[in-house]
Tab-separated table of C-alpha atoms in Angstrom:
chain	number	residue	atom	x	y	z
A	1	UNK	CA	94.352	116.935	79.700
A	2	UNK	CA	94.490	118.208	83.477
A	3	UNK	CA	91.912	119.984	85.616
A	4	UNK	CA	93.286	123.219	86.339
A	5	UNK	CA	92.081	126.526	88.760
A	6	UNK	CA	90.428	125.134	92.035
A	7	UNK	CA	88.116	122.559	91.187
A	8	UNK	CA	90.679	120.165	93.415
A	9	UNK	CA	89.674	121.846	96.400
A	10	UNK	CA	86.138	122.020	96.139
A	11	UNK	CA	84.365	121.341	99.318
A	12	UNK	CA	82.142	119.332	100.217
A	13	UNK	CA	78.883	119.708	100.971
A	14	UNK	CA	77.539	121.017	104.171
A	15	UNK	CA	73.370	121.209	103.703
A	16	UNK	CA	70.971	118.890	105.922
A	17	UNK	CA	70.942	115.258	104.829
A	18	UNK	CA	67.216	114.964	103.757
A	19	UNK	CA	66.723	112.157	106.125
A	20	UNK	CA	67.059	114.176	109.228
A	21	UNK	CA	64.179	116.468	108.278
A	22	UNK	CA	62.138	113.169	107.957
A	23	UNK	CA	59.465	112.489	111.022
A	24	UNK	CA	60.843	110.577	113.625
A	25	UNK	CA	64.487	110.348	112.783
A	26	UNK	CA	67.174	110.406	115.013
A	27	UNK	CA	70.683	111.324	113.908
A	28	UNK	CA	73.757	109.298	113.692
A	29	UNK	CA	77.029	110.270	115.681
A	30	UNK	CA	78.477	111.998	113.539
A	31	UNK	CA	75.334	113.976	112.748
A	32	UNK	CA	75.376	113.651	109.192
A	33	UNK	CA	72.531	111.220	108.329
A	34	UNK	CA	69.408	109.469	110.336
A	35	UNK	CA	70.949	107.031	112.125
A	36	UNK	CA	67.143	105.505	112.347
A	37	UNK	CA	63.084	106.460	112.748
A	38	UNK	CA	62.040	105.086	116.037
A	39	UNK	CA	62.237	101.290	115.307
A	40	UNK	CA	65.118	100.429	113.971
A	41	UNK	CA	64.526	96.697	113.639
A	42	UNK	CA	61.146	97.019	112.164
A	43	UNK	CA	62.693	98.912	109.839
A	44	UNK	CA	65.257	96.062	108.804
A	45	UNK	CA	62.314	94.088	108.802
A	46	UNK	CA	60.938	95.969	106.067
A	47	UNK	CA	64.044	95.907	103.785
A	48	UNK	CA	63.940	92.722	103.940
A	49	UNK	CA	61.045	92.128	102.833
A	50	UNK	CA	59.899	94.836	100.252
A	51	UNK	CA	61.819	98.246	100.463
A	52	UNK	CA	63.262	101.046	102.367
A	53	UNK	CA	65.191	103.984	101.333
A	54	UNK	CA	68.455	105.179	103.079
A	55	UNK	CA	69.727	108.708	102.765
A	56	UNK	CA	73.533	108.024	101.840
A	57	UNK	CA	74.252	111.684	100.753
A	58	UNK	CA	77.408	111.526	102.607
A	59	UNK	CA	79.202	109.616	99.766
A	60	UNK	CA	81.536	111.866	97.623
A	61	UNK	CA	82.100	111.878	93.703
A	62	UNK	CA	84.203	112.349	90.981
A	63	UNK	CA	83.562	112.696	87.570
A	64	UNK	CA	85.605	111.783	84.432
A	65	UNK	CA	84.609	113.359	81.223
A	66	UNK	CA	86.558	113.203	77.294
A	67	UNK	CA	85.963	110.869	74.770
A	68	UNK	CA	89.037	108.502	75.919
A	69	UNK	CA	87.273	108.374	79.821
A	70	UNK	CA	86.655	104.759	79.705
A	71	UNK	CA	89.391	103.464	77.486
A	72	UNK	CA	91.621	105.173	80.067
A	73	UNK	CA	90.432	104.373	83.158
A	74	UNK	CA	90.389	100.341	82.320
A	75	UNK	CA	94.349	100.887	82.263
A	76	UNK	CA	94.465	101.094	86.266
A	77	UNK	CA	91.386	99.488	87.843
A	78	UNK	CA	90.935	96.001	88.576
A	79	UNK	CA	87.555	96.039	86.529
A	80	UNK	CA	86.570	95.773	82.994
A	81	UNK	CA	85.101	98.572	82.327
A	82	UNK	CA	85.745	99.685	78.655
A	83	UNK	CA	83.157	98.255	76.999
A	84	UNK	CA	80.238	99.464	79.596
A	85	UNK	CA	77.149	101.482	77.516
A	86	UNK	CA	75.323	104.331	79.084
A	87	UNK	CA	73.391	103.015	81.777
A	88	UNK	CA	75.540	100.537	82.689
A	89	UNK	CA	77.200	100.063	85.958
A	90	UNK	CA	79.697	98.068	88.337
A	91	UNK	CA	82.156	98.909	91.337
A	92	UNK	CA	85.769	98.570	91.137
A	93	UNK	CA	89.366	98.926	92.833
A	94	UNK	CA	92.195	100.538	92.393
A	95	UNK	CA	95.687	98.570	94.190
A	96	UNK	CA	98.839	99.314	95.099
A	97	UNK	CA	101.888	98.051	93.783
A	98	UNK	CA	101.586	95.165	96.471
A	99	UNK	CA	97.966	94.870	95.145
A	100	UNK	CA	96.823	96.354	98.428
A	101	UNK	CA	93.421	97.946	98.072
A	102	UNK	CA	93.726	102.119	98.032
A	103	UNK	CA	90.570	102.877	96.674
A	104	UNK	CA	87.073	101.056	96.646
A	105	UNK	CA	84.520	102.744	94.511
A	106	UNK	CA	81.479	102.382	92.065
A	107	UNK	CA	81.232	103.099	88.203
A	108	UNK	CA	78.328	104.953	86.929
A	109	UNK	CA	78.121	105.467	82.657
A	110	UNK	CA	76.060	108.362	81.163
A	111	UNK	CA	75.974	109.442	77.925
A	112	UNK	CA	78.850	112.276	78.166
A	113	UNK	CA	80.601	110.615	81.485
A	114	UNK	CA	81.542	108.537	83.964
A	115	UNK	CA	80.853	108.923	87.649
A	116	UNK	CA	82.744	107.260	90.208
A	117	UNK	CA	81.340	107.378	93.816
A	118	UNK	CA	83.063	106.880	97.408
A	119	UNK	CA	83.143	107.337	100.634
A	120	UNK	CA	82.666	110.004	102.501
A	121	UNK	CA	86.272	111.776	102.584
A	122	UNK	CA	87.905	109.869	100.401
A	123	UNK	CA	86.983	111.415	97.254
A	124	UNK	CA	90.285	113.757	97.313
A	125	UNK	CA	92.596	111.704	97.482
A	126	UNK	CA	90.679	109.619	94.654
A	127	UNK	CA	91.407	113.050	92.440
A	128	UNK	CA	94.206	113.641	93.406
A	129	UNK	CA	95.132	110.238	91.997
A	130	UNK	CA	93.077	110.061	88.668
A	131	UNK	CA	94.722	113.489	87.914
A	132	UNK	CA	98.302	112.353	88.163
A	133	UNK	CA	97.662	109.467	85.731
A	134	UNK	CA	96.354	111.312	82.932
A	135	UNK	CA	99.521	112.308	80.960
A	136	UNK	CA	98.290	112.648	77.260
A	137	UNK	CA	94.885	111.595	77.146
A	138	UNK	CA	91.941	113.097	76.361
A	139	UNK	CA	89.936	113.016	79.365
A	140	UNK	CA	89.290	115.139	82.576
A	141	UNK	CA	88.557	114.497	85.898
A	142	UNK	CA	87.110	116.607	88.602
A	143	UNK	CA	85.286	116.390	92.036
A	144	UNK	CA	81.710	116.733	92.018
A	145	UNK	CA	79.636	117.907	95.112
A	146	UNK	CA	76.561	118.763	92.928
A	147	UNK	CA	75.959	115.035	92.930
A	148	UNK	CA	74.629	112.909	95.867
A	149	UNK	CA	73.537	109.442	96.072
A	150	UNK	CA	70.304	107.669	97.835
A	151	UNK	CA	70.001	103.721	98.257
A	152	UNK	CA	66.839	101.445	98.512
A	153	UNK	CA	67.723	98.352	99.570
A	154	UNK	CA	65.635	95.301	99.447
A	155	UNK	CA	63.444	92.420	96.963
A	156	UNK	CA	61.300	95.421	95.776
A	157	UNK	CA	63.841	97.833	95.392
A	158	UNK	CA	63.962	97.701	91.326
A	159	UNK	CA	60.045	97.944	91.571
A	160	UNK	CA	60.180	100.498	94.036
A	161	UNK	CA	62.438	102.552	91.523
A	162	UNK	CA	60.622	101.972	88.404
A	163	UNK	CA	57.267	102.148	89.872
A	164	UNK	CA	58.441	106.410	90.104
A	165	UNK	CA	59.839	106.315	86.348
A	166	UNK	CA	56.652	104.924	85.452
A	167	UNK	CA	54.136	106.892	87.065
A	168	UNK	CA	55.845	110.151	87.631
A	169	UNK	CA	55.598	113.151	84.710
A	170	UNK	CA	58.849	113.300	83.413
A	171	UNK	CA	59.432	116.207	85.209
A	172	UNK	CA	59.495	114.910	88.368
A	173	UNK	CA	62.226	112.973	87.990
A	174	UNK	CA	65.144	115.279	86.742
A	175	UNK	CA	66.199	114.462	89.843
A	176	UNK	CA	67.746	110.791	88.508
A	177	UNK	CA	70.844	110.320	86.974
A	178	UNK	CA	72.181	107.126	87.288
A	179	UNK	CA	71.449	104.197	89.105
A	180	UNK	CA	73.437	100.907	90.149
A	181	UNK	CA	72.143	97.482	90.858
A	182	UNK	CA	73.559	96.134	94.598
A	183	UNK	CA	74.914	92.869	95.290
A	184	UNK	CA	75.729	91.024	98.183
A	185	UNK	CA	76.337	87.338	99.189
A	186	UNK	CA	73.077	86.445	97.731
A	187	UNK	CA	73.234	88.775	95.046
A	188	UNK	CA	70.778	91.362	94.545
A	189	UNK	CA	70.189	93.349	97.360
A	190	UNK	CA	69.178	96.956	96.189
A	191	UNK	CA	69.593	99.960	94.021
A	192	UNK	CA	71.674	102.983	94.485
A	193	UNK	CA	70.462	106.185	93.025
A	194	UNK	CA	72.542	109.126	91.855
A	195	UNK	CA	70.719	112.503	91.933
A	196	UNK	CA	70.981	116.171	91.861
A	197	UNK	CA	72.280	117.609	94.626
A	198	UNK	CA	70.345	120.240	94.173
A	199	UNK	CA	66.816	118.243	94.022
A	200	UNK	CA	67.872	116.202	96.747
A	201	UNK	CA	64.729	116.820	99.008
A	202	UNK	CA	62.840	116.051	96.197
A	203	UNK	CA	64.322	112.856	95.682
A	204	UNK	CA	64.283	111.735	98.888
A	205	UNK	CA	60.247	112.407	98.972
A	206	UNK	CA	59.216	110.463	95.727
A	207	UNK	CA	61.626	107.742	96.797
A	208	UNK	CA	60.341	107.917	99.968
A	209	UNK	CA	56.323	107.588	98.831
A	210	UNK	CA	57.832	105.005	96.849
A	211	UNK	CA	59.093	102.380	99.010
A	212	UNK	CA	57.699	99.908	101.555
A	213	UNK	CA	59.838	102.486	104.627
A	214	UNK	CA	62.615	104.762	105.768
A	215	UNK	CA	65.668	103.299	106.934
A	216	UNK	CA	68.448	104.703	109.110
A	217	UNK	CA	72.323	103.373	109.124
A	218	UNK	CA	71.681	101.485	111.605
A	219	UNK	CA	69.769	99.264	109.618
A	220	UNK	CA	71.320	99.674	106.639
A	221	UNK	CA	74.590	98.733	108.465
A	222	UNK	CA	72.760	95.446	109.487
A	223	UNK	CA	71.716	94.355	106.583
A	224	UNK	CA	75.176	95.019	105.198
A	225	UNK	CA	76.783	92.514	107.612
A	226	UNK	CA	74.313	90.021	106.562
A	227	UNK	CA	75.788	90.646	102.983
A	228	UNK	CA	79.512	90.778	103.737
A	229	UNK	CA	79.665	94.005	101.736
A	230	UNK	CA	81.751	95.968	103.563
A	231	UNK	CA	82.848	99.915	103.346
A	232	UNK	CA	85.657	101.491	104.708
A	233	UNK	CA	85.701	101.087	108.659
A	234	UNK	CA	85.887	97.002	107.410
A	235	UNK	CA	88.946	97.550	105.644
A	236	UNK	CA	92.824	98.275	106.823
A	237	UNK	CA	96.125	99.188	104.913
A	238	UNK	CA	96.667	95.462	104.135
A	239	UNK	CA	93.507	94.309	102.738
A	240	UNK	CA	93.636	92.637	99.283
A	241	UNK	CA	90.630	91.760	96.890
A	242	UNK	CA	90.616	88.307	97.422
A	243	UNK	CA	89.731	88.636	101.501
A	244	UNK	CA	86.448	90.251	100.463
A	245	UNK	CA	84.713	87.237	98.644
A	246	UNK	CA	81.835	89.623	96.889
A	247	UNK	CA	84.870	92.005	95.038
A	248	UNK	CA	85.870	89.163	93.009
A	249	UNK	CA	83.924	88.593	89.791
A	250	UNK	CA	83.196	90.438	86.347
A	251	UNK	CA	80.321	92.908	86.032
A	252	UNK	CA	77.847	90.648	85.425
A	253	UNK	CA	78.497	88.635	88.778
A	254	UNK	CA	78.327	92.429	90.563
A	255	UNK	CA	82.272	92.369	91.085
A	256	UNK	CA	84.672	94.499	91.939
A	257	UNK	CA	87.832	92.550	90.195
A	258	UNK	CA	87.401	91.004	86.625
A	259	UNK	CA	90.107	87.948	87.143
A	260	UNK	CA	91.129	87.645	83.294
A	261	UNK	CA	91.460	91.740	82.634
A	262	UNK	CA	94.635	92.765	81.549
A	263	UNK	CA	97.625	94.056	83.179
A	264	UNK	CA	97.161	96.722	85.959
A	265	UNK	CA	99.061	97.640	88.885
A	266	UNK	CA	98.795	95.279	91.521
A	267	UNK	CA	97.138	92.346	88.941
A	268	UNK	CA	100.349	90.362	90.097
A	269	UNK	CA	99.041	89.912	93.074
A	270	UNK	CA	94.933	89.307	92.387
A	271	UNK	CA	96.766	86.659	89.754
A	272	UNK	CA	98.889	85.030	92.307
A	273	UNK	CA	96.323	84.244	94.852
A	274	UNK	CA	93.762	83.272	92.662
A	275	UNK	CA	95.752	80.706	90.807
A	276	UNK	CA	98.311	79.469	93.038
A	277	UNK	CA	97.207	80.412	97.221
A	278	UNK	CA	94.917	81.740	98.914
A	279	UNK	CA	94.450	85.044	100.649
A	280	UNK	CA	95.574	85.194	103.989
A	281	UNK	CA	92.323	86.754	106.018
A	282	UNK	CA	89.222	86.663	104.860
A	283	UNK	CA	85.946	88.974	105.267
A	284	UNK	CA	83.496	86.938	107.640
A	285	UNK	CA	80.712	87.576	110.421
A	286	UNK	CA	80.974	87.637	114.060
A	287	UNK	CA	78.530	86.969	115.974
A	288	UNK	CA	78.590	88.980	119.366
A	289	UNK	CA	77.363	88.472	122.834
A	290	UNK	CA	75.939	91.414	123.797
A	291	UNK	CA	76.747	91.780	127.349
A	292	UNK	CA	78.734	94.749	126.961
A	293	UNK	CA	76.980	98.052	127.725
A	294	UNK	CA	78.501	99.577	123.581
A	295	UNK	CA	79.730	97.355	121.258
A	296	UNK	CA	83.357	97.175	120.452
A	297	UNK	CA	84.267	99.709	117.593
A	298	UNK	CA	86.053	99.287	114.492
A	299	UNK	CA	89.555	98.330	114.805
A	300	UNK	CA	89.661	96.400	117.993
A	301	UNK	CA	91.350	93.467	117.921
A	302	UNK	CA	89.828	89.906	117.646
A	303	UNK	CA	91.540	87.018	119.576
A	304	UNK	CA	92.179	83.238	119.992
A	305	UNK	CA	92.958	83.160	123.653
A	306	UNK	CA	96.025	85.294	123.962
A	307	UNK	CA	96.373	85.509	119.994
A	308	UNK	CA	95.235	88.515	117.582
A	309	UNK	CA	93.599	86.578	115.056
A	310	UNK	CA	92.322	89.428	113.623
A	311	UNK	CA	90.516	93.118	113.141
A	312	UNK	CA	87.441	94.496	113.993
A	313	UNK	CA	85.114	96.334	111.336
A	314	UNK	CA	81.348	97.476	111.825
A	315	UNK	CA	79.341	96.636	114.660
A	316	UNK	CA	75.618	96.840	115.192
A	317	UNK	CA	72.384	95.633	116.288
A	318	UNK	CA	70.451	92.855	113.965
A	319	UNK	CA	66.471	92.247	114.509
A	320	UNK	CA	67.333	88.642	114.423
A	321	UNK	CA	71.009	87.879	115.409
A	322	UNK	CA	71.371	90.424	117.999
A	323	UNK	CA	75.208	92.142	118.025
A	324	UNK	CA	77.144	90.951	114.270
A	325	UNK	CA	80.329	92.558	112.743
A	326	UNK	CA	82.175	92.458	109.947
A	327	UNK	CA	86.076	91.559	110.771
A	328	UNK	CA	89.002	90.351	108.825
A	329	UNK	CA	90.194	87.069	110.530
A	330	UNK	CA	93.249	84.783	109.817
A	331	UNK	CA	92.064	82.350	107.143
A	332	UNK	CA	92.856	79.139	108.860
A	333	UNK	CA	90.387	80.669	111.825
A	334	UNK	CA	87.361	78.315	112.081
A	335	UNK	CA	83.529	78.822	113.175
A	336	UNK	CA	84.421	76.189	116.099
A	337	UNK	CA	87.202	78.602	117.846
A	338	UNK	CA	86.067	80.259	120.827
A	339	UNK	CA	87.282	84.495	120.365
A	340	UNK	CA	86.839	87.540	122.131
A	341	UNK	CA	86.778	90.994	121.258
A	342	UNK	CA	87.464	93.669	124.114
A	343	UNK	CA	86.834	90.975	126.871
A	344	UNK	CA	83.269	89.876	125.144
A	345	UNK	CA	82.826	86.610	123.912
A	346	UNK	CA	82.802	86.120	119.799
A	347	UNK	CA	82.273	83.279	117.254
A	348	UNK	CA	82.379	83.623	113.132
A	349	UNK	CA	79.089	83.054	111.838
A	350	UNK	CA	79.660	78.967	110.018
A	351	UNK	CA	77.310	80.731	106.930
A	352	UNK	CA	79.940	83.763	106.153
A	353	UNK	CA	82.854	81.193	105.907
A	354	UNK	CA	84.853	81.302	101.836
A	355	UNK	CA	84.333	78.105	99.949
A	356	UNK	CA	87.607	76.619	100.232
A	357	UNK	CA	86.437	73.240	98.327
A	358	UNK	CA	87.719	74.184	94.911
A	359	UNK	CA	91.025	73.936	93.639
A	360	UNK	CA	93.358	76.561	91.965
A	361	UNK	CA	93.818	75.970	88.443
A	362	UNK	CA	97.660	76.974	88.748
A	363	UNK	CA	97.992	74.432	91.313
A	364	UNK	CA	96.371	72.056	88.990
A	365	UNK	CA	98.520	73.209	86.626
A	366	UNK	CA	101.723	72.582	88.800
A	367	UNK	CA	100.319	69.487	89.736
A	368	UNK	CA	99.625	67.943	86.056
A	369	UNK	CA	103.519	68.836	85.162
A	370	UNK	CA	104.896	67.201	88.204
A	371	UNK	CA	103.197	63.973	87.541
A	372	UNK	CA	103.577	63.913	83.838
């Protein structure tokens, strides 16, 4: 069962992100969100320690509904996701046939449907692809611009968020939806909140009253880089699961890629590397030296003396650190080799290294046979 009329061509939305009618913000480039509120590394600060609210109502949705939505989708993502209860939530991929990443995207379960949420233009071509796979079966999918999503990040973030369901009459909260624990390199880091388009300034004030502050992108961006959870300016035509250390793992562990799912286009590869090699870049922080006027942007290359070692991804300010990215290095790149990146001096952060202790149990494997 198809979508038909012009529900794939439904545009997205143009209102006033919430966060720039907030006092004090200023916008981001691109004009779409607050890019802070005056201070934008007191208000890392205060993410990291309690919480702070982001407007991210710039991410794009689509929605799957039938009774055979989840049975079907688990055929071709690298998630397990059949078996997920209303309520229940994780992030998954879907791969080429090279198991190249094409799409990156969360998993929200309601009672009548499953929401998937991405970034901001990329939720077309994430129809476009869902529709072409669904042949015979009984579900539908279709874009969604009535939905829009808000993220408080930090150790009170939970509270922050059930603090409102606790408190509030029930009224005030039609605004929630669905919600979806965050997880970085040291695991929970947040909550993202799917709303109602429609109630979105409403949201934004009650989740607003209820956290510790406001933050812009800026420092939501920061914090990110601390996490090595990267979006879509950290990530290039060749990426694979296994170079982004926090995709791989089951729902529990917050993953993106369950490693003993079944068969799926592109599991050849997610197999391969996990068993037998290792990927060949991997997701890491840089640590910049600032004595450019603007940091480099995404894309630029990152060198070992004449060599490209590698690719730029975000770039921004830290309260502590000073200038960090995200890039994609060469694995065999070590914290002890001097880079640059557009002339400026670089080094990878020792702490955002893989664990490359452990041994691959096809190796093993290979190994046990030869010397039997």
């Amino acid at each position: 069962m198809s979508t038909t009329g012009d529900e794939s061509t439904t545009p997205a939305p143009t209102e006033t992100a919430p966060s720039l009618g907030h006092p004090g913000a200023v916008a981001d480039p691109d004009g779409t969100t607050a890019l802070h509120f005056g201070d934008p590394f007191a208000e890392q600060r205060a993410a990291e320690s309690g919480s702070a609210l982001v407007d991210r109502s710039d991410r794009e949705f689509v929605v799957l509904t039938g009774p055979e939505r989840l049975t079907w989708l688990e055929g071709f993502i690298s998630q397990h996701v059949s078996e997920l209860a209303a309520g229940e939530s994780t992030r998954s991929l879907i791969l080429d046939a090279n198991g190249r990443v094409e799409h990156s995207f969360g998993v929200y379960v309601t009672d009548d449907s499953v929401i998937l949420d991405t970034a901001a233009g990329r939720a077309q071509a994430l129809f476009e692809f869902l529709d072409k796979m669904v042949f015979w079966s009984d579900v539908t999918p279709r874009l969604a611009p009535e939905l829009a999503l808000l993220t408080v990040v930090g150790p009170a973030a939970a509270s922050a968020l059930d603090s409102r369901d606790d408190a509030a009459a029930p009224a005030s909260t039609d605004w929630l939806i669905a919600r979806r624990a965050r997880r970085g390199s040291a695991g929970h880091t947040g909550e993202d909140v799917i709303v109602d388009r429609a109630q979105l300034a409403q949201a934004w004030t009650a989740l607003a009253e209820a956290s510790s502050a406001v933050m812009g992108r800026w420092g939501f961006d920061a914090l990110r880089v601390m996490e090595l959870v990267p979006d879509e300016a950290d990530l290039d035509e060749k990426t694979i699961p296994h170079e982004v250390p926090a995709w791989i793992g089951d729902v529990a562990a917050g993953g993106a890629v369950h490693l003993d799912k079944g068969c799926y286009r592109g599991q050849e590869t997610v197999s391969r590397v996990h068993n037998l090699g290792r990927a060949p870049r991997a997701l890491v922080r840089l640590l910049l030296d600032g004595s450019e006027d603007e940091l480099p942007g995404a894309g630029a290359e990152v060198k070992a003396g004449t060599r490209t070692v590698g690719r730029l991804g975000t770039t921004v300010h830290h309260h502590e650190l000073g200038p960090v990215a995200l890039a994609l290095v060469k694995r065999n790149v070590g914290a002890d080799v001097a880079l640059t990146v557009s002339d400026g001096a670089a080094s990878i952060d020792p702490d955002s290294l893989p664990d490359d202790t452990g041994t691959q149990a096809g190796r093993e494997a290979i190994k046990r046979l030869r010397e039997g």
